[in-house]
CSV table of C-alpha atoms in Angstrom, one decimal:
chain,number,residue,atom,x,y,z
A,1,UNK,CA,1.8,29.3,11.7
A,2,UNK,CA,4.6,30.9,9.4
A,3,UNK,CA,3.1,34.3,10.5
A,4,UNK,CA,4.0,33.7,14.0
A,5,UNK,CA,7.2,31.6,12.9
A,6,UNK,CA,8.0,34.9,11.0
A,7,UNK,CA,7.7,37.0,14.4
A,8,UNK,CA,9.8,34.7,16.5
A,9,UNK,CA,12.6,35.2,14.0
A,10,UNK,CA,12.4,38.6,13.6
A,11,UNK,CA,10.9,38.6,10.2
A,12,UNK,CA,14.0,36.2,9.0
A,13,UNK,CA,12.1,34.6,6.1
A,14,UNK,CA,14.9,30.9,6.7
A,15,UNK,CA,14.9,31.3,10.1
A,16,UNK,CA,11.3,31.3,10.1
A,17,UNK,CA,11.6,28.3,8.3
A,18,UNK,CA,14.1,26.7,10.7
A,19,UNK,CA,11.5,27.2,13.2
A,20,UNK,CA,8.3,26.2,11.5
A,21,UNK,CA,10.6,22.6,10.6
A,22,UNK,CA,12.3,22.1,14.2
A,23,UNK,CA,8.4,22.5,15.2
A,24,UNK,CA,7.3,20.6,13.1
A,25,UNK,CA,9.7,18.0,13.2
A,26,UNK,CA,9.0,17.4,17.3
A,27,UNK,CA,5.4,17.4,16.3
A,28,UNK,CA,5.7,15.0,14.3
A,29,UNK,CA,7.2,12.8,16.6
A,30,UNK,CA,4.6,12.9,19.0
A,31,UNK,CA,2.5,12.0,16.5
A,32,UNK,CA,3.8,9.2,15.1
A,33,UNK,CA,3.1,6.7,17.9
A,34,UNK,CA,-0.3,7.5,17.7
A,35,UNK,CA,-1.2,7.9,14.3
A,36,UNK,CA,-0.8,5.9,11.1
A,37,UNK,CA,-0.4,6.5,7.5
A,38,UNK,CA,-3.8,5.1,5.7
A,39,UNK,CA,-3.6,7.7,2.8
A,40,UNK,CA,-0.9,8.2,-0.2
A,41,UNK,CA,0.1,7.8,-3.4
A,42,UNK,CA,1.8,5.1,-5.2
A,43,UNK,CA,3.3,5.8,-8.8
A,44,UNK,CA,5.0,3.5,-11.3
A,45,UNK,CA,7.4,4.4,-13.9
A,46,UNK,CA,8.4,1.3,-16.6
A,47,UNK,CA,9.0,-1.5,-14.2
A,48,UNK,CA,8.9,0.8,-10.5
A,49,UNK,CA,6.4,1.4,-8.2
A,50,UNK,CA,6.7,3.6,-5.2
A,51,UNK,CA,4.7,4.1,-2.4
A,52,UNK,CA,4.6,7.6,-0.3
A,53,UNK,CA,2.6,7.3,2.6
A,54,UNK,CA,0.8,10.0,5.0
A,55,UNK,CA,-2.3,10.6,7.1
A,56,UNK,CA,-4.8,12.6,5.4
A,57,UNK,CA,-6.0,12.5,2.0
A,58,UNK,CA,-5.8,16.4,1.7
A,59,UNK,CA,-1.8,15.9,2.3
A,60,UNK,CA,-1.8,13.3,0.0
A,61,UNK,CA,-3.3,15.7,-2.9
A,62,UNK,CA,-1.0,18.3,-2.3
A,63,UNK,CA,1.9,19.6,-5.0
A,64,UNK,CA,4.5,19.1,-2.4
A,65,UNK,CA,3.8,15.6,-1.4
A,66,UNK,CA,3.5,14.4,-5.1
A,67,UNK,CA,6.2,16.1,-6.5
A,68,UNK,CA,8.6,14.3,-3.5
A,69,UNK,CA,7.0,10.9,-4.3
A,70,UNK,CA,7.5,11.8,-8.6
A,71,UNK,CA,11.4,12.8,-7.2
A,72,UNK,CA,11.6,9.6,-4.8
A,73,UNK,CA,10.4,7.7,-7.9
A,74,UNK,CA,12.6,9.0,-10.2
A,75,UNK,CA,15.5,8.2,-8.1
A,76,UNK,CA,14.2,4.2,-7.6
A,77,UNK,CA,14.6,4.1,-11.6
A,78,UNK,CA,17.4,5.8,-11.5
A,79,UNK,CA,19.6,3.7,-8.3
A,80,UNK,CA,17.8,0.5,-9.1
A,81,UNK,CA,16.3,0.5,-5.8
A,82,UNK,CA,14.4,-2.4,-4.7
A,83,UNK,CA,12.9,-2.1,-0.4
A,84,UNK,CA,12.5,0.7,1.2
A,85,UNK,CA,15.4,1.0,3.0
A,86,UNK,CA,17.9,1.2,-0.1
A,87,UNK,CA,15.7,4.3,-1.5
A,88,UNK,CA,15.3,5.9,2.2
A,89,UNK,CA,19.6,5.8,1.4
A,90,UNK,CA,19.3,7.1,-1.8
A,91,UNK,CA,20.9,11.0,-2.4
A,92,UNK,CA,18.3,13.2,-3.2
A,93,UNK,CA,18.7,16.9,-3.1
A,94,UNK,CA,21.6,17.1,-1.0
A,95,UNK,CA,20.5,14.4,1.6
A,96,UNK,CA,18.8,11.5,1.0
A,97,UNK,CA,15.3,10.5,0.3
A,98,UNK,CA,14.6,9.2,3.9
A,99,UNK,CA,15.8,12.7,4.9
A,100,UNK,CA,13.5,14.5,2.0
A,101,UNK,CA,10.5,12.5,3.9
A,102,UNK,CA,11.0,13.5,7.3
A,103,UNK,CA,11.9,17.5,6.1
A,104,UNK,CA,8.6,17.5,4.4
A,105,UNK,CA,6.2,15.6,7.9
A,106,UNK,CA,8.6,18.5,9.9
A,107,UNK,CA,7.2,21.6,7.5
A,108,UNK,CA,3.8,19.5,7.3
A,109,UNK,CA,3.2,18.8,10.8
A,110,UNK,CA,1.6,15.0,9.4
A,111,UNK,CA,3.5,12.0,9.9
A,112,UNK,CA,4.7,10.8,6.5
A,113,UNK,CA,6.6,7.6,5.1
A,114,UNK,CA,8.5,6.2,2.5
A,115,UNK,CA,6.0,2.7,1.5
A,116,UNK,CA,6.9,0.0,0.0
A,117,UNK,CA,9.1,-0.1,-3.2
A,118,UNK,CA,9.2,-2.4,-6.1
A,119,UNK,CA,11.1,-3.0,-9.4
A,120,UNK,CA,10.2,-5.5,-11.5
A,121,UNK,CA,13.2,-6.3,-14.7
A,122,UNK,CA,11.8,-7.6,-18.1
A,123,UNK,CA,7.7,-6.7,-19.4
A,124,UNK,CA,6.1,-4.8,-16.7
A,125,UNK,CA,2.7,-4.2,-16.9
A,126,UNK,CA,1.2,-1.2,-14.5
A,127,UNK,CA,-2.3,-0.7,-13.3
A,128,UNK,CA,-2.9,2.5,-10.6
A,129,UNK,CA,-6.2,2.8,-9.3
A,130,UNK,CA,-7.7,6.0,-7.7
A,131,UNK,CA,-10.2,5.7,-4.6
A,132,UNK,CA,-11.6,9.3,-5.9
A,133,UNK,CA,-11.2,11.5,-9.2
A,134,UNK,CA,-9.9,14.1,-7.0
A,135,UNK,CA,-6.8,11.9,-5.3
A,136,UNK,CA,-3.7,10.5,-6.4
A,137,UNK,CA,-3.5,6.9,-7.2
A,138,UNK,CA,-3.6,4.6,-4.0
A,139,UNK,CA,-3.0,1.4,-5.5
A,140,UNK,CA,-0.7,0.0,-7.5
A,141,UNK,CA,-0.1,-3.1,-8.7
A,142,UNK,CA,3.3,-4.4,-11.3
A,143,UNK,CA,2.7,-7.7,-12.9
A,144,UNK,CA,5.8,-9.0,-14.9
A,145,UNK,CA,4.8,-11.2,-17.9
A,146,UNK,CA,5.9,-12.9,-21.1
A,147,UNK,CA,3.2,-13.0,-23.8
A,148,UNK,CA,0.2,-10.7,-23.9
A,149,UNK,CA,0.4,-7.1,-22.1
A,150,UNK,CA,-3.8,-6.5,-21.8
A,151,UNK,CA,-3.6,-10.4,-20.5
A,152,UNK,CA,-1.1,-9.4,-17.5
A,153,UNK,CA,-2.9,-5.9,-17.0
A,154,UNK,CA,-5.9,-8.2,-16.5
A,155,UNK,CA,-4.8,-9.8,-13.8
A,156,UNK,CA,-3.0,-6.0,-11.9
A,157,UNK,CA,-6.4,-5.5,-12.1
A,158,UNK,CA,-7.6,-8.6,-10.8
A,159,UNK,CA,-5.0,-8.5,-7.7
A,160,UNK,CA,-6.3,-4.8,-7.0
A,161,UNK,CA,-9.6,-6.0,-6.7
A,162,UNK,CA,-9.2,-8.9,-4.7
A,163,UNK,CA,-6.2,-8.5,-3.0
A,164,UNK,CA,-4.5,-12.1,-2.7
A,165,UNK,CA,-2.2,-13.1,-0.4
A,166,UNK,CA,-0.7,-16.2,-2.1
A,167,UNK,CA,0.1,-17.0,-6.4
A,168,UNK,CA,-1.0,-20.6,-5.6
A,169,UNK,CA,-2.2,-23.3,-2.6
A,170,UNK,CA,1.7,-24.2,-2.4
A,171,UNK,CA,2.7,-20.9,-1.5
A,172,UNK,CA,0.7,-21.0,1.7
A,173,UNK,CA,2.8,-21.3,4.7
A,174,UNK,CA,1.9,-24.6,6.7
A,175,UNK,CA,1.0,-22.6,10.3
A,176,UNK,CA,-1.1,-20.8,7.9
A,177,UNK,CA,-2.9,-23.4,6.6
A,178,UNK,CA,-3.3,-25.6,10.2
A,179,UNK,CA,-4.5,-21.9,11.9
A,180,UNK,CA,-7.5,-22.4,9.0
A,181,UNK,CA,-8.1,-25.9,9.7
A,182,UNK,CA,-8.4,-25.5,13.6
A,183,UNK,CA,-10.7,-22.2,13.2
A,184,UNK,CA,-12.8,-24.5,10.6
A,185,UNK,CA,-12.9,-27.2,13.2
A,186,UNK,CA,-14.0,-25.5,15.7
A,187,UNK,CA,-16.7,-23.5,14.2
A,188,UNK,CA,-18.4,-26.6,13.1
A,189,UNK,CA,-17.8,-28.2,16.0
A,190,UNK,CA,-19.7,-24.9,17.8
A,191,UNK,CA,-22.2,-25.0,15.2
A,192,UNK,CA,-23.0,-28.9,16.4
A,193,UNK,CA,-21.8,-30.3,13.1
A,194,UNK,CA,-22.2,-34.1,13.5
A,195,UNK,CA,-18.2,-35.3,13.7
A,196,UNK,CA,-18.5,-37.4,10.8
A,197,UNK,CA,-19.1,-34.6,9.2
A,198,UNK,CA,-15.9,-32.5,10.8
A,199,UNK,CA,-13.8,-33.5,8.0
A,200,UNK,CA,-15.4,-33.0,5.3
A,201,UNK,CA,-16.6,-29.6,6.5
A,202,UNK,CA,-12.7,-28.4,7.2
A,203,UNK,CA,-11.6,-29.6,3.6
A,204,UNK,CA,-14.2,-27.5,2.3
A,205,UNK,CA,-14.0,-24.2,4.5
A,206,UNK,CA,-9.8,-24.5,3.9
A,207,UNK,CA,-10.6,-24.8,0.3
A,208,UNK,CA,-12.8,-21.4,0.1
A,209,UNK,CA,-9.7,-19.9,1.7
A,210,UNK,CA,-7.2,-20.9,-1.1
A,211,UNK,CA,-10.4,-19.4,-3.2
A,212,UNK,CA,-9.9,-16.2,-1.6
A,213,UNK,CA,-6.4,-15.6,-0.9
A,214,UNK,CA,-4.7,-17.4,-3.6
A,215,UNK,CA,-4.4,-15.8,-7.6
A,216,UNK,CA,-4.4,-18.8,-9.4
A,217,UNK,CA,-7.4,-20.7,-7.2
A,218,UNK,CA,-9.9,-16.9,-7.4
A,219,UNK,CA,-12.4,-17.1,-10.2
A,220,UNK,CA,-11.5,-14.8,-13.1
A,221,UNK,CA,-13.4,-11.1,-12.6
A,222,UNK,CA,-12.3,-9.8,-16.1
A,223,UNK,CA,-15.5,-8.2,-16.7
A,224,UNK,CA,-16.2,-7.3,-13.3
A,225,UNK,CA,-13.2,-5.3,-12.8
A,226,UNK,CA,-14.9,-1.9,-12.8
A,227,UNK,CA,-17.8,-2.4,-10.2
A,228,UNK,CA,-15.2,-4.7,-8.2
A,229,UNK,CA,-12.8,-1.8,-7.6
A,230,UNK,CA,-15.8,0.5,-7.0
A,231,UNK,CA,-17.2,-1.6,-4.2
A,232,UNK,CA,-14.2,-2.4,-2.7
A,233,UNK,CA,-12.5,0.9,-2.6
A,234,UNK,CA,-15.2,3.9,-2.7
């Protein structure tokens, strides 16, 4: 590709460059209706996670893509950035980091975006996960605490594993919790579940949800961390 960038530029090393980027850039575009970003890297620096998003897990390996998420990190400590859109704003080399992103999907030729972004004040405690020794990490999770640090990394853990949705049962928006009570309803009722026994049957299937998508309500998988992450995430 630069080889033929090269020729239409008259062996102009930057203007072969400008061509390869303009290229890329409008290939990128068509792309990016059509396909989405399920591989990346998130890193964490004191109480700052970052999340740089792309297609392919050979992208999301490579020395250019890392060293622009380290950069795009560095410049959330620095800014005190705290969503996406205030470190897409953020100067970085001249332009800013949203600009950074799409100069590096227009040389790539992969759609790539700026994640989510999260900065915690106070204790922080980090855990990163990798989906394979070879990759970046994937996940990350920041838990702010006050007391014991192994306690809160414990539960990063626990949240990578199992992924809640909710801290507690209260959190749970009401339209969230009716949707669960009429799907329970109506799978027993399907199942021919005697209607005295409707109630009792929702209570109990609502329940199991706040088991699952609720922190405080999942049982404890301290020491089941390990094969949990394994299982879940290759």
């Amino acid at each position: 590709m630069l080889f033929r960038s090269l020729e239409e530029a008259d062996g102009d090393f930057d203007k072969a460059i400008e061509i390869l980027r303009v290229s890329g850039a409008a290939k990128a575009a068509k792309r990016g209706a059509e396909r989405t970003t399920s591989n990346g890297v998130v890193l964490a620096k004191g109480g700052v996670l970052v999340e740089l998003l792309c297609e392919t897990d050979f992208v999301a390996k490579g020395a250019d893509f890392v060293g622009l998420a380290e950069k795009a990190l560095e410049v959330a400590t620095a800014t005190g950035a705290k969503s996406t859109e205030e470190l897409a704003a953020a100067a970085l080399d001249g332009g800013t980091v949203g600009s950074a992103v799409e100069g590096l999907a227009a040389v790539i030729g992969e759609k790539i975006e700026l994640g989510r972004v999260v900065a915690f004040p106070g204790d922080v405690a980090v855990y990163l996960h990798r989906r394979s020794p070879d990759l970046p990490p994937s996940v990350g999770v920041l838990v702010q605490f006050v007391g014991a640090e192994d306690v809160a990394r414990g539960v990063a853990m626990q949240v990578a594993a199992m992924r809640p949705n909710y801290l507690s049962r209260e959190d749970v928006p009401a339209e969230v919790v009716e949707t669960e009570k009429r799907i329970a309803e109506e799978t027993a009722r399907n199942e021919g579940k005697p209607d005295a026994a409707i109630g009792k049957i929702v209570e109990g299937r609502v329940n199991s949800y706040f088991k699952d998508f609720c922190l405080l309500e999942q049982a404890s998988r301290s020491e089941e961390h390990t094969s949990e992450l394994q299982s879940r995430f290759g």
